[in-house]
Short mmCIF file of C-alpha atoms in Angstrom, two decimals:
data_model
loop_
_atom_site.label_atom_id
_atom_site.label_comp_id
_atom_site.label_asym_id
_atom_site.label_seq_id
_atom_site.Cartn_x
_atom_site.Cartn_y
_atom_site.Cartn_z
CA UNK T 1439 5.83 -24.39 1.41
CA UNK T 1440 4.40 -21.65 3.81
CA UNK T 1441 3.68 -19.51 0.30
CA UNK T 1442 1.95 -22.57 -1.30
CA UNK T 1443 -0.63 -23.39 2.32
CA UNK T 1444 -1.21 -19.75 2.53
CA UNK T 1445 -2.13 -20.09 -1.37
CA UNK T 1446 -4.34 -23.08 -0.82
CA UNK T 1447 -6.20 -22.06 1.89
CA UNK T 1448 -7.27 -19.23 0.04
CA UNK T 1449 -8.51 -20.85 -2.67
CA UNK T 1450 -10.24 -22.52 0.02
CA UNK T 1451 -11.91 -19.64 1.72
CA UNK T 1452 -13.14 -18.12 -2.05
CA UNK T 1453 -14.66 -21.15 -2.49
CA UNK T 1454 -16.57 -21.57 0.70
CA UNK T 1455 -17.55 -18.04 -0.29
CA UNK T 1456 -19.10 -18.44 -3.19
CA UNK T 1457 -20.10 -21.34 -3.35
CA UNK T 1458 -21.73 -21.71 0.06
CA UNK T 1459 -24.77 -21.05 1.67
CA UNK T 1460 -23.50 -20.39 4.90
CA UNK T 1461 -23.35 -16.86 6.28
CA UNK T 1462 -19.92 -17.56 7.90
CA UNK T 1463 -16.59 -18.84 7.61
CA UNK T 1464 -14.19 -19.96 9.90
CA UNK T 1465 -11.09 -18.89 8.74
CA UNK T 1466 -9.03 -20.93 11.38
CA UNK T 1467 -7.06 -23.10 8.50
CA UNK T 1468 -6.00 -19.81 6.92
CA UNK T 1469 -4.73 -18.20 10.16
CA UNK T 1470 -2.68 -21.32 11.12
CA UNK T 1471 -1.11 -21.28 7.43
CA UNK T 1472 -0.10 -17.72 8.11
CA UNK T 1473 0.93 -18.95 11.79
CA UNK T 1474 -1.13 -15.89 13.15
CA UNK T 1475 -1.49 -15.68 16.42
CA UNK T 1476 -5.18 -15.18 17.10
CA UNK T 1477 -5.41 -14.20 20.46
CA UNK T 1478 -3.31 -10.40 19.87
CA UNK T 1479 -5.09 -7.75 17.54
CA UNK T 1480 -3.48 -7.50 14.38
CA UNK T 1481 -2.88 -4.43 12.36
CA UNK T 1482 -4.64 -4.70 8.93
CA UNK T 1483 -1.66 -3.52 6.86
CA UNK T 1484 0.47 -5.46 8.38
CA UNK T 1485 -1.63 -8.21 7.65
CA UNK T 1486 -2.19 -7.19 3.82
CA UNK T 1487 1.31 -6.91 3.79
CA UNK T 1488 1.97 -10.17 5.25
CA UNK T 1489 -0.27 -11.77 3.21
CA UNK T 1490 0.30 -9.76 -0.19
CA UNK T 1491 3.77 -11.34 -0.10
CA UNK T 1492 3.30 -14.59 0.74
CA UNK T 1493 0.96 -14.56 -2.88
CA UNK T 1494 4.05 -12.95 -4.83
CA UNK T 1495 5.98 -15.39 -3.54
CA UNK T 1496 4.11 -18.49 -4.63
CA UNK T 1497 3.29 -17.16 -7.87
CA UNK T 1498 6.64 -15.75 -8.57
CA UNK T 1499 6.90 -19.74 -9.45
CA UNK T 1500 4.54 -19.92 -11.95
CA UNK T 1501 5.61 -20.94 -15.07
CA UNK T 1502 3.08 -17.87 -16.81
CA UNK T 1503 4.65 -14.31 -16.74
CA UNK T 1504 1.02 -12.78 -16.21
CA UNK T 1505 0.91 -14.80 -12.47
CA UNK T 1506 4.39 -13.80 -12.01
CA UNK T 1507 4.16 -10.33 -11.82
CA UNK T 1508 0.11 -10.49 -10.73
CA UNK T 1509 0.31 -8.83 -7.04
CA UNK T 1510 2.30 -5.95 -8.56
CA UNK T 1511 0.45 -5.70 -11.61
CA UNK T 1512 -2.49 -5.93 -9.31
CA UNK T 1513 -2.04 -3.66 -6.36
CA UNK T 1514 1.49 -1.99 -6.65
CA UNK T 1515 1.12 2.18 -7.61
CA UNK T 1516 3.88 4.63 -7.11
CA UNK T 1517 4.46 7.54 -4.77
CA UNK T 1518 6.99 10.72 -4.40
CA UNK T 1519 7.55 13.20 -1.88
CA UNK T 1520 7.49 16.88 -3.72
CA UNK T 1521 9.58 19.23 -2.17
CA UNK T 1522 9.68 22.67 -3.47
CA UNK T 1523 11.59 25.45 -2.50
CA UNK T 1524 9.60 28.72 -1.73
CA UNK T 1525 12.23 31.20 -2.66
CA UNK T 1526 13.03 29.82 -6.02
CA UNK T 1527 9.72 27.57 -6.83
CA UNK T 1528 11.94 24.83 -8.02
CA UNK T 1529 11.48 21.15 -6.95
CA UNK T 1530 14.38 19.55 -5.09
CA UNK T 1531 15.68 16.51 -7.17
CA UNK T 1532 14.69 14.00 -4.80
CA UNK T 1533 11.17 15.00 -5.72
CA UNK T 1534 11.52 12.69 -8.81
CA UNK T 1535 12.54 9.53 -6.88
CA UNK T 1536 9.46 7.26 -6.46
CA UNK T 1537 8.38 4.64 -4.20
CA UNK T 1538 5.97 1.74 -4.74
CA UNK T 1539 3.28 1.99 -3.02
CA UNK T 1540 0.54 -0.93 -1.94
CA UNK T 1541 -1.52 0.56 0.37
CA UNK T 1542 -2.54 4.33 1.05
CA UNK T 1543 -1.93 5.23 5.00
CA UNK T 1544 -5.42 7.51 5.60
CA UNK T 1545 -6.69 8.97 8.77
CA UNK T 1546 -10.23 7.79 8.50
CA UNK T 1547 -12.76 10.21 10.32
CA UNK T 1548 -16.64 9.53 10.84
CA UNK T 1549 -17.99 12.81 8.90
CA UNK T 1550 -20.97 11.47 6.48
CA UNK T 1551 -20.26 10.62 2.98
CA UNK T 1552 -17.17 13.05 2.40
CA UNK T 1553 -14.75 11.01 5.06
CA UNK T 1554 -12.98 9.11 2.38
CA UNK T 1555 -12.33 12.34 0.31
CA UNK T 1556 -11.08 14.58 2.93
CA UNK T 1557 -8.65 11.88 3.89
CA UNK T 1558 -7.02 11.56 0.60
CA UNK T 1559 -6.92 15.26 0.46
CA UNK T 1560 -5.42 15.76 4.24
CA UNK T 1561 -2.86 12.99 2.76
CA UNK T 1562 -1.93 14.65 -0.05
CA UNK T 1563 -1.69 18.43 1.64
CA UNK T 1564 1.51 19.92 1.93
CA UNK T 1565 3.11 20.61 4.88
CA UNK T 1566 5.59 23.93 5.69
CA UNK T 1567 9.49 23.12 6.15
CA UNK T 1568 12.05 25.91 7.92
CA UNK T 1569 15.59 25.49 6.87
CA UNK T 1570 16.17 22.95 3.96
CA UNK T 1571 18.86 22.77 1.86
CA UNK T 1572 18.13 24.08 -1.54
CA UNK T 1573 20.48 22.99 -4.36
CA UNK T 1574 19.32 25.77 -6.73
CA UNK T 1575 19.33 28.05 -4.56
CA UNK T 1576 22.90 27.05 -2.81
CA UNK T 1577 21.35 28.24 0.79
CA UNK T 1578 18.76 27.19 3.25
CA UNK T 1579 15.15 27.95 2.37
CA UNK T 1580 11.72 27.61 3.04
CA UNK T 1581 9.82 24.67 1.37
CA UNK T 1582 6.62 22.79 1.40
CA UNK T 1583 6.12 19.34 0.96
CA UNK T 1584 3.80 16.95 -0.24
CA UNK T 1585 3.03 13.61 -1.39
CA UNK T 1586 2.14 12.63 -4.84
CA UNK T 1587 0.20 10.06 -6.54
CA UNK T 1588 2.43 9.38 -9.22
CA UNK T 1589 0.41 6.17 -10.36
CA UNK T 1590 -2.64 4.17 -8.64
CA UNK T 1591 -2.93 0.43 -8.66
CA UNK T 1592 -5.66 -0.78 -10.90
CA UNK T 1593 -7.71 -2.23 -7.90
CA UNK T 1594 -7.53 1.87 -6.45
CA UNK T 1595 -8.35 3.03 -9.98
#
């Protein structure tokens, strides 16, 4: 029911934006669906969160497979921390465990036209770990760390 408002007011709001001449919307019937409180500040990926599963929910009723599996199909990538061992070079094995991913966390930072790149590289950059078990090596070790892109989301790629 919640899924299904959410859903409708949408449709709503694309509409209005399309279709209209008017240089605003007021998205008041959208925010009441989601029962969002209007007066607190609201985190945007909470809010893509929030409302990215409220859409997987109503079309996960859908009698077509495509608008089933849409949201993930859509916006759903995969991630892995890579954890190597400096002595031995080896990855640890939880390096090939991945996670879905639907949003990338990046540390925007007003520097010209390079901001977005230099974000996605200080995401990816490895970081120095003292003292971690290494199963190859049978001993504690050195290691760096890093996370991976293992696959982007069409709408990233």
């Amino acid at each position: 029911a919640i899924a299904d408002n959410v859903c409708f007011e949408l449709q709503r709001l694309f509409v209005a934006l399309h279709h209209s001449e008017a240089t605003s919307y007021d998205p008041t019937a959208l925010t009441d669906a989601l029962s969002l409180d209007t007066s607190v500040q609201q985190d945007a990926q909470e809010f893509n969160k929030l409302l990215l599963s409220l859409i997987e929910t109503h079309l996960r009723r859908s009698p077509e497979p495509a608008l089933q599996s849409l949201v993930q199909s859509t916006f759903r990538g995969e991630s892995c921390y890579r954890t190597v061992c400096a002595r031995c070079e080896r990855p640890f094995a939880s390096s090939a465990t991945r996670h879905p991913l639907y949003e990338l966390e990046l540390r925007l930072k007003p520097s010209g036209g390079t901001a977005l790149q230099e974000s996605l590289l200080e995401y990816v950059c490895k970081e120095e770990l003292e003292g971690v078990e290494c199963g190859h090596c049978s001993s504690r070790q050195n290691a760096t760390r890093n996370i991976c892109l293992a696959s982007l989301p069409p709408v990233l790629s």
